mmCIF file of C-alpha atoms and ligand atoms in Angstrom:
data_model
loop_
_atom_site.group_PDB
_atom_site.id
_atom_site.type_symbol
_atom_site.label_atom_id
_atom_site.label_comp_id
_atom_site.label_asym_id
_atom_site.label_seq_id
_atom_site.Cartn_x
_atom_site.Cartn_y
_atom_site.Cartn_z
ATOM 1 C CA MET A 1 200.788 -104.536 -61.373
ATOM 2 C CA GLN A 2 201.798 -102.192 -64.185
ATOM 3 C CA LEU A 3 199.342 -99.393 -64.936
ATOM 4 C CA GLN A 4 198.887 -100.571 -68.537
ATOM 5 C CA ASP A 5 198.124 -104.131 -67.320
ATOM 6 C CA MET A 6 195.582 -102.820 -64.824
ATOM 7 C CA LEU A 7 193.823 -100.869 -67.596
ATOM 8 C CA TYR A 8 193.903 -103.923 -69.856
ATOM 9 C CA SER A 9 192.310 -106.067 -67.107
ATOM 10 C CA GLN A 10 189.491 -103.521 -66.787
ATOM 11 C CA GLY A 11 188.606 -103.619 -70.473
ATOM 12 C CA PHE A 12 190.304 -100.502 -71.853
ATOM 13 C CA GLY A 13 191.741 -102.396 -74.823
ATOM 14 C CA VAL A 14 194.918 -104.280 -75.668
ATOM 15 C CA ARG A 15 198.076 -103.229 -73.808
ATOM 16 C CA ARG A 16 199.312 -101.080 -76.697
ATOM 17 C CA VAL A 17 196.082 -99.068 -76.579
ATOM 18 C CA CYS A 18 196.244 -98.804 -72.776
ATOM 19 C CA SER A 19 199.851 -97.684 -72.894
ATOM 20 C CA GLY A 20 198.862 -95.048 -75.496
ATOM 21 C CA LEU A 21 196.047 -93.745 -73.290
ATOM 22 C CA VAL A 22 198.503 -93.241 -70.432
ATOM 23 C CA GLN A 23 201.231 -91.651 -72.541
ATOM 24 C CA GLN A 24 198.762 -89.193 -74.038
ATOM 25 C CA GLY A 25 197.746 -88.052 -70.565
ATOM 26 C CA TRP A 26 194.238 -89.531 -70.649
ATOM 27 C CA VAL A 27 194.660 -91.491 -67.413
ATOM 28 C CA GLU A 28 194.509 -89.893 -63.959
ATOM 29 C CA LEU A 29 195.048 -91.581 -60.610
ATOM 30 C CA PHE A 30 193.497 -90.507 -57.338
ATOM 31 C CA ASP A 31 196.115 -89.752 -54.722
ATOM 32 C CA GLU A 32 194.603 -90.712 -51.336
ATOM 33 C CA GLU A 33 197.269 -88.688 -49.452
ATOM 34 C CA THR A 34 196.673 -85.359 -51.179
ATOM 35 C CA GLY A 35 193.039 -86.021 -52.096
ATOM 36 C CA GLN A 36 193.871 -84.840 -55.641
ATOM 37 C CA TRP A 37 193.716 -86.345 -59.104
ATOM 38 C CA ARG A 38 196.948 -86.356 -61.107
ATOM 39 C CA ALA A 39 197.643 -87.352 -64.714
ATOM 40 C CA GLU A 40 200.067 -90.276 -64.887
ATOM 41 C CA ARG A 41 202.156 -90.664 -68.043
ATOM 42 C CA ASP A 42 204.215 -93.727 -67.138
ATOM 43 C CA SER A 43 202.310 -96.780 -68.409
ATOM 44 C CA LEU A 44 204.758 -99.122 -66.673
ATOM 45 C CA LEU A 45 204.186 -97.533 -63.249
ATOM 46 C CA ASP A 46 203.626 -100.179 -60.573
ATOM 47 C CA VAL A 47 200.185 -99.707 -58.987
ATOM 48 C CA ASP A 48 198.331 -101.579 -56.258
ATOM 49 C CA PRO A 49 194.999 -102.201 -58.020
ATOM 50 C CA GLU A 50 192.885 -103.021 -54.945
ATOM 51 C CA GLY A 51 190.904 -99.929 -54.024
ATOM 52 C CA LEU A 52 192.448 -97.962 -56.893
ATOM 53 C CA ARG A 53 190.396 -95.066 -58.240
ATOM 54 C CA PHE A 54 191.284 -93.842 -61.687
ATOM 55 C CA ARG A 55 189.892 -91.720 -64.484
ATOM 56 C CA VAL A 56 190.093 -92.456 -68.176
ATOM 57 C CA GLN A 57 189.242 -89.551 -70.453
ATOM 58 C CA GLY A 58 187.569 -87.834 -67.526
ATOM 59 C CA VAL A 59 185.344 -90.773 -66.505
ATOM 60 C CA GLU A 60 185.961 -92.206 -63.041
ATOM 61 C CA TRP A 61 186.347 -95.973 -62.507
ATOM 62 C CA ALA A 62 187.233 -98.221 -59.597
ATOM 63 C CA TYR A 63 189.283 -101.386 -60.018
ATOM 64 C CA HIS A 64 187.242 -104.644 -59.941
ATOM 65 C CA ARG A 65 189.223 -107.886 -60.130
ATOM 66 C CA LEU A 66 185.960 -109.662 -60.956
ATOM 67 C CA GLY A 67 182.977 -107.635 -62.122
ATOM 68 C CA TYR A 68 179.482 -107.789 -60.610
ATOM 69 C CA ALA A 69 176.947 -105.329 -61.963
ATOM 70 C CA ILE A 70 173.217 -104.790 -62.129
ATOM 71 C CA LEU A 71 171.215 -103.498 -65.072
ATOM 72 C CA ASN A 72 167.619 -102.341 -64.820
ATOM 73 C CA LYS A 73 166.593 -104.025 -68.047
ATOM 74 C CA PRO A 74 164.115 -102.026 -70.129
ATOM 75 C CA ALA A 75 161.628 -103.684 -72.477
ATOM 76 C CA GLY A 76 162.654 -104.058 -76.111
ATOM 77 C CA VAL A 77 166.197 -105.344 -75.648
ATOM 78 C CA GLU A 78 167.460 -108.927 -75.918
ATOM 79 C CA CYS A 79 169.855 -110.618 -73.521
ATOM 80 C CA SER A 80 171.785 -112.207 -76.395
ATOM 81 C CA GLN A 81 175.197 -111.031 -77.653
ATOM 82 C CA LYS A 82 173.834 -111.586 -81.153
ATOM 83 C CA PRO A 83 170.234 -110.399 -80.966
ATOM 84 C CA SER A 84 167.802 -111.372 -83.692
ATOM 85 C CA ALA A 85 165.096 -108.694 -83.624
ATOM 86 C CA TYR A 86 165.861 -106.066 -80.940
ATOM 87 C CA PRO A 87 169.021 -104.311 -79.736
ATOM 88 C CA SER A 88 171.197 -106.241 -77.283
ATOM 89 C CA ILE A 89 171.396 -105.383 -73.579
ATOM 90 C CA TYR A 90 175.155 -105.174 -74.171
ATOM 91 C CA SER A 91 174.584 -102.012 -76.218
ATOM 92 C CA LEU A 92 173.502 -100.390 -72.907
ATOM 93 C CA LEU A 93 176.898 -101.040 -71.292
ATOM 94 C CA PRO A 94 180.060 -98.973 -71.730
ATOM 95 C CA ALA A 95 182.800 -100.560 -73.837
ATOM 96 C CA PRO A 96 185.154 -101.494 -70.926
ATOM 97 C CA LEU A 97 182.460 -103.750 -69.407
ATOM 98 C CA ARG A 98 182.130 -105.560 -72.717
ATOM 99 C CA GLN A 99 185.868 -105.787 -73.326
ATOM 100 C CA ARG A 100 187.145 -107.082 -69.983
ATOM 101 C CA PRO A 101 189.427 -110.014 -70.797
ATOM 102 C CA ASN A 102 188.273 -113.329 -69.376
ATOM 103 C CA LYS A 103 190.577 -116.354 -69.265
ATOM 104 C CA GLY A 104 189.199 -119.223 -71.349
ATOM 105 C CA ALA A 105 185.691 -117.743 -71.541
ATOM 106 C CA VAL A 106 183.832 -115.141 -73.551
ATOM 107 C CA GLN A 107 184.976 -111.567 -73.089
ATOM 108 C CA GLY A 108 183.351 -109.064 -70.811
ATOM 109 C CA LEU A 109 180.534 -109.191 -68.306
ATOM 110 C CA GLN A 110 177.827 -111.725 -69.166
ATOM 111 C CA ALA A 111 174.135 -111.702 -68.316
ATOM 112 C CA VAL A 112 173.428 -113.958 -65.333
ATOM 113 C CA GLY A 113 170.576 -115.934 -66.887
ATOM 114 C CA ARG A 114 168.252 -114.342 -69.386
ATOM 115 C CA LEU A 115 165.091 -112.292 -69.405
ATOM 116 C CA ASP A 116 162.761 -112.168 -72.393
ATOM 117 C CA GLN A 117 162.842 -109.174 -74.690
ATOM 118 C CA ASP A 118 159.639 -107.772 -73.131
ATOM 119 C CA THR A 119 160.550 -108.549 -69.495
ATOM 120 C CA THR A 120 161.894 -105.654 -67.424
ATOM 121 C CA GLY A 121 163.847 -105.247 -64.200
ATOM 122 C CA LEU A 122 166.666 -106.839 -62.294
ATOM 123 C CA LEU A 123 169.370 -108.356 -64.464
ATOM 124 C CA LEU A 124 172.805 -109.224 -63.103
ATOM 125 C CA LEU A 125 176.003 -109.185 -65.112
ATOM 126 C CA SER A 126 179.283 -110.761 -64.143
ATOM 127 C CA ASP A 127 182.514 -112.316 -65.360
ATOM 128 C CA ASP A 128 182.755 -114.628 -62.349
ATOM 129 C CA GLY A 129 181.786 -118.089 -63.614
ATOM 130 C CA GLN A 130 181.199 -119.475 -60.099
ATOM 131 C CA PHE A 131 178.906 -116.598 -59.218
ATOM 132 C CA ILE A 132 176.921 -117.069 -62.447
ATOM 133 C CA HIS A 133 176.532 -120.763 -61.667
ATOM 134 C CA ARG A 134 175.486 -120.080 -58.062
ATOM 135 C CA MET A 135 172.839 -117.573 -59.119
ATOM 136 C CA THR A 136 171.369 -119.636 -61.944
ATOM 137 C CA SER A 137 171.612 -123.261 -60.777
ATOM 138 C CA PRO A 138 168.208 -124.597 -59.594
ATOM 139 C CA LYS A 139 170.122 -126.599 -56.943
ATOM 140 C CA LYS A 140 171.180 -123.372 -55.194
ATOM 141 C CA HIS A 141 167.561 -122.260 -54.656
ATOM 142 C CA VAL A 142 168.170 -118.543 -55.162
ATOM 143 C CA ALA A 143 164.681 -117.049 -55.269
ATOM 144 C CA LYS A 144 163.735 -114.760 -58.155
ATOM 145 C CA VAL A 145 160.580 -112.724 -57.661
ATOM 146 C CA TYR A 146 158.543 -111.577 -60.655
ATOM 147 C CA ARG A 147 155.693 -109.078 -60.652
ATOM 148 C CA VAL A 148 153.271 -110.592 -63.150
ATOM 149 C CA THR A 149 150.479 -108.589 -64.758
ATOM 150 C CA CYS A 150 147.832 -111.000 -66.011
ATOM 151 C CA ARG A 151 145.232 -110.453 -68.700
ATOM 152 C CA HIS A 152 142.392 -111.959 -66.627
ATOM 153 C CA PRO A 153 141.641 -111.597 -62.908
ATOM 154 C CA VAL A 154 143.670 -114.024 -60.820
ATOM 155 C CA ASP A 155 141.607 -116.482 -58.760
ATOM 156 C CA GLU A 156 142.415 -118.726 -55.807
ATOM 157 C CA ARG A 157 142.383 -121.847 -57.969
ATOM 158 C CA GLN A 158 145.142 -120.416 -60.196
ATOM 159 C CA ILE A 159 147.258 -119.476 -57.182
ATOM 160 C CA ALA A 160 146.810 -122.932 -55.660
ATOM 161 C CA GLN A 161 147.782 -124.606 -58.947
ATOM 162 C CA LEU A 162 150.900 -122.459 -59.380
ATOM 163 C CA CYS A 163 152.042 -123.416 -55.864
ATOM 164 C CA ALA A 164 151.117 -127.105 -56.220
ATOM 165 C CA GLY A 165 152.912 -127.411 -59.576
ATOM 166 C CA VAL A 166 151.959 -127.337 -63.245
ATOM 167 C CA VAL A 167 153.202 -129.501 -66.099
ATOM 168 C CA LEU A 168 154.892 -127.636 -68.958
ATOM 169 C CA ASP A 169 155.123 -129.103 -72.430
ATOM 170 C CA ASP A 170 158.859 -130.008 -72.367
ATOM 171 C CA ASP A 171 159.024 -131.857 -69.029
ATOM 172 C CA PRO A 172 156.642 -134.343 -67.401
ATOM 173 C CA ARG A 173 157.726 -133.246 -63.909
ATOM 174 C CA PRO A 174 155.550 -130.444 -62.544
ATOM 175 C CA VAL A 175 157.193 -127.076 -61.874
ATOM 176 C CA LYS A 176 156.135 -125.194 -58.756
ATOM 177 C CA ALA A 177 156.279 -121.588 -57.688
ATOM 178 C CA ALA A 178 158.173 -121.283 -54.393
ATOM 179 C CA ALA A 179 155.593 -118.622 -53.473
ATOM 180 C CA CYS A 180 152.683 -116.923 -55.162
ATOM 181 C CA ALA A 181 150.976 -113.855 -53.716
ATOM 182 C CA LYS A 182 148.129 -111.841 -55.177
ATOM 183 C CA VAL A 183 149.006 -108.132 -55.370
ATOM 184 C CA ASP A 184 145.724 -106.942 -56.870
ATOM 185 C CA GLU A 185 142.951 -108.267 -59.083
ATOM 186 C CA ASN A 186 145.206 -108.915 -62.120
ATOM 187 C CA THR A 187 148.648 -108.920 -60.518
ATOM 188 C CA LEU A 188 150.768 -111.592 -58.830
ATOM 189 C CA ASP A 189 154.173 -111.845 -57.231
ATOM 190 C CA LEU A 190 155.548 -115.187 -58.344
ATOM 191 C CA THR A 191 158.735 -116.587 -56.789
ATOM 192 C CA LEU A 192 160.780 -119.157 -58.707
ATOM 193 C CA THR A 193 164.036 -120.884 -57.839
ATOM 194 C CA GLU A 194 164.742 -122.168 -61.342
ATOM 195 C CA GLY A 195 164.779 -120.517 -64.734
ATOM 196 C CA LYS A 196 163.299 -122.570 -67.533
ATOM 197 C CA TYR A 197 162.645 -120.991 -70.917
ATOM 198 C CA HIS A 198 159.657 -118.575 -70.675
ATOM 199 C CA GLN A 199 158.861 -120.224 -67.349
ATOM 200 C CA VAL A 200 156.548 -117.602 -65.868
ATOM 201 C CA LYS A 201 154.624 -117.118 -69.098
ATOM 202 C CA ARG A 202 154.195 -120.863 -69.577
ATOM 203 C CA MET A 203 153.183 -121.483 -65.955
ATOM 204 C CA VAL A 204 150.591 -118.721 -66.051
ATOM 205 C CA ALA A 205 149.283 -120.020 -69.398
ATOM 206 C CA ALA A 206 149.068 -123.530 -67.912
ATOM 207 C CA VAL A 207 146.596 -122.301 -65.277
ATOM 208 C CA GLY A 208 144.414 -120.606 -67.891
ATOM 209 C CA ASN A 209 145.601 -117.003 -67.687
ATOM 210 C CA ARG A 210 148.018 -114.917 -69.779
ATOM 211 C CA VAL A 211 151.034 -112.735 -68.936
ATOM 212 C CA GLU A 212 150.660 -109.155 -70.143
ATOM 213 C CA GLY A 213 153.615 -107.699 -68.266
ATOM 214 C CA LEU A 214 156.614 -109.203 -66.453
ATOM 215 C CA HIS A 215 159.044 -107.434 -64.171
ATOM 216 C CA ARG A 216 161.733 -109.076 -61.992
ATOM 217 C CA TRP A 217 162.220 -107.040 -58.836
ATOM 218 C CA ARG A 218 164.027 -109.323 -56.389
ATOM 219 C CA MET A 219 166.780 -111.978 -56.344
ATOM 220 C CA GLY A 220 167.756 -113.627 -53.055
ATOM 221 C CA ARG A 221 167.101 -110.818 -50.590
ATOM 222 C CA PHE A 222 168.256 -108.106 -52.968
ATOM 223 C CA ASP A 223 165.646 -105.742 -54.441
ATOM 224 C CA LEU A 224 166.031 -103.788 -57.658
ATOM 225 C CA PRO A 225 167.266 -100.395 -56.388
ATOM 226 C CA ALA A 226 164.528 -97.780 -56.690
ATOM 227 C CA ASP A 227 166.989 -95.156 -57.942
ATOM 228 C CA LEU A 228 168.240 -97.241 -60.873
ATOM 229 C CA GLN A 229 166.286 -96.108 -63.930
ATOM 230 C CA PRO A 230 165.367 -98.483 -66.789
ATOM 231 C CA GLY A 231 168.434 -98.843 -69.026
ATOM 232 C CA GLN A 232 170.871 -97.822 -66.268
ATOM 233 C CA TRP A 233 173.589 -100.071 -64.817
ATOM 234 C CA ARG A 234 175.953 -99.860 -61.843
ATOM 235 C CA TRP A 235 178.451 -101.976 -59.954
ATOM 236 C CA LEU A 236 177.199 -104.046 -57.005
ATOM 237 C CA SER A 237 178.629 -103.565 -53.526
ATOM 238 C CA ALA A 238 179.903 -106.391 -51.298
ATOM 239 C CA ASP A 239 176.784 -106.051 -49.100
ATOM 240 C CA GLU A 240 174.519 -106.351 -52.128
ATOM 241 C CA LEU A 241 176.354 -109.493 -53.246
ATOM 242 C CA ARG A 242 175.706 -111.042 -49.826
ATOM 243 C CA LEU A 243 171.979 -110.245 -50.093
ATOM 244 C CA LEU A 244 171.888 -111.800 -53.549
ATOM 245 C CA ALA A 245 173.349 -115.076 -52.365
ATOM 246 C CA ALA A 246 170.846 -115.390 -49.489
ATOM 247 C CA THR A 247 168.523 -118.332 -49.989
ATOM 248 C CA SER A 248 166.123 -117.590 -47.134
HETATM 249 N N1 LIG B 301 159.847 -116.210 -67.193
HETATM 250 C C1 LIG B 301 159.446 -115.777 -68.397
HETATM 251 O O1 LIG B 301 158.463 -116.273 -68.943
HETATM 252 N N2 LIG B 301 160.138 -114.775 -68.980
HETATM 253 C C2 LIG B 301 161.212 -114.175 -68.404
HETATM 254 O O2 LIG B 301 161.784 -113.247 -68.990
HETATM 255 C C3 LIG B 301 161.617 -114.630 -67.144
HETATM 256 C C4 LIG B 301 160.925 -115.653 -66.553
#
């Protein structure tokens, strides 16, 4: 693959822009043999992208054929590309993640499902359509665990109802929590395997309580990394992707 094509595939702009970055000396490649970085000025250079480490304007990147990332979503940002009232989560991502070309689909990494503006925590981003489907389809049973802070103390009746199933206003079929554990007087861990609109808030309201704070901390068997601060993102490793896909 030509260097300019590799940069294009990673979201550094159209090929003309990528070629310009290389010719101006802004692109460095890591030479595994010497262990040194070197500026590369030939935009047509043939590179093997797998495992390639490169720097653009001093920032280091690794090649990702398909992108899988995690964002620790802060409160006060919307998951939409065109937010209505708050800034978009996409404003927290560097431009290459938003510009990665995507055949036949929208550009860049996309949020894997959505969290409300005031919900915090684990949000995945990807440009792999199959992965997005696997993580969001209710048929795949990927568990999402939410830490729910409730306005009123949580009682056993509420927990039993959440596990047995509650009817929400848009669907006569009851929706159930896959698990529901009391953390303290006003706090629950609620596990869902589907993602209806405002599902946690509506389920908790249906049992006579009210959500005051919502934080997603686990998907599959993957926990929000403790060292990822609110507003920060990073790529996911292959091991982390395996944990995410786990359904038990
Ligand atoms: N359920 C909700 O009510 N809100 C979210 O953001 C996620 C799940």
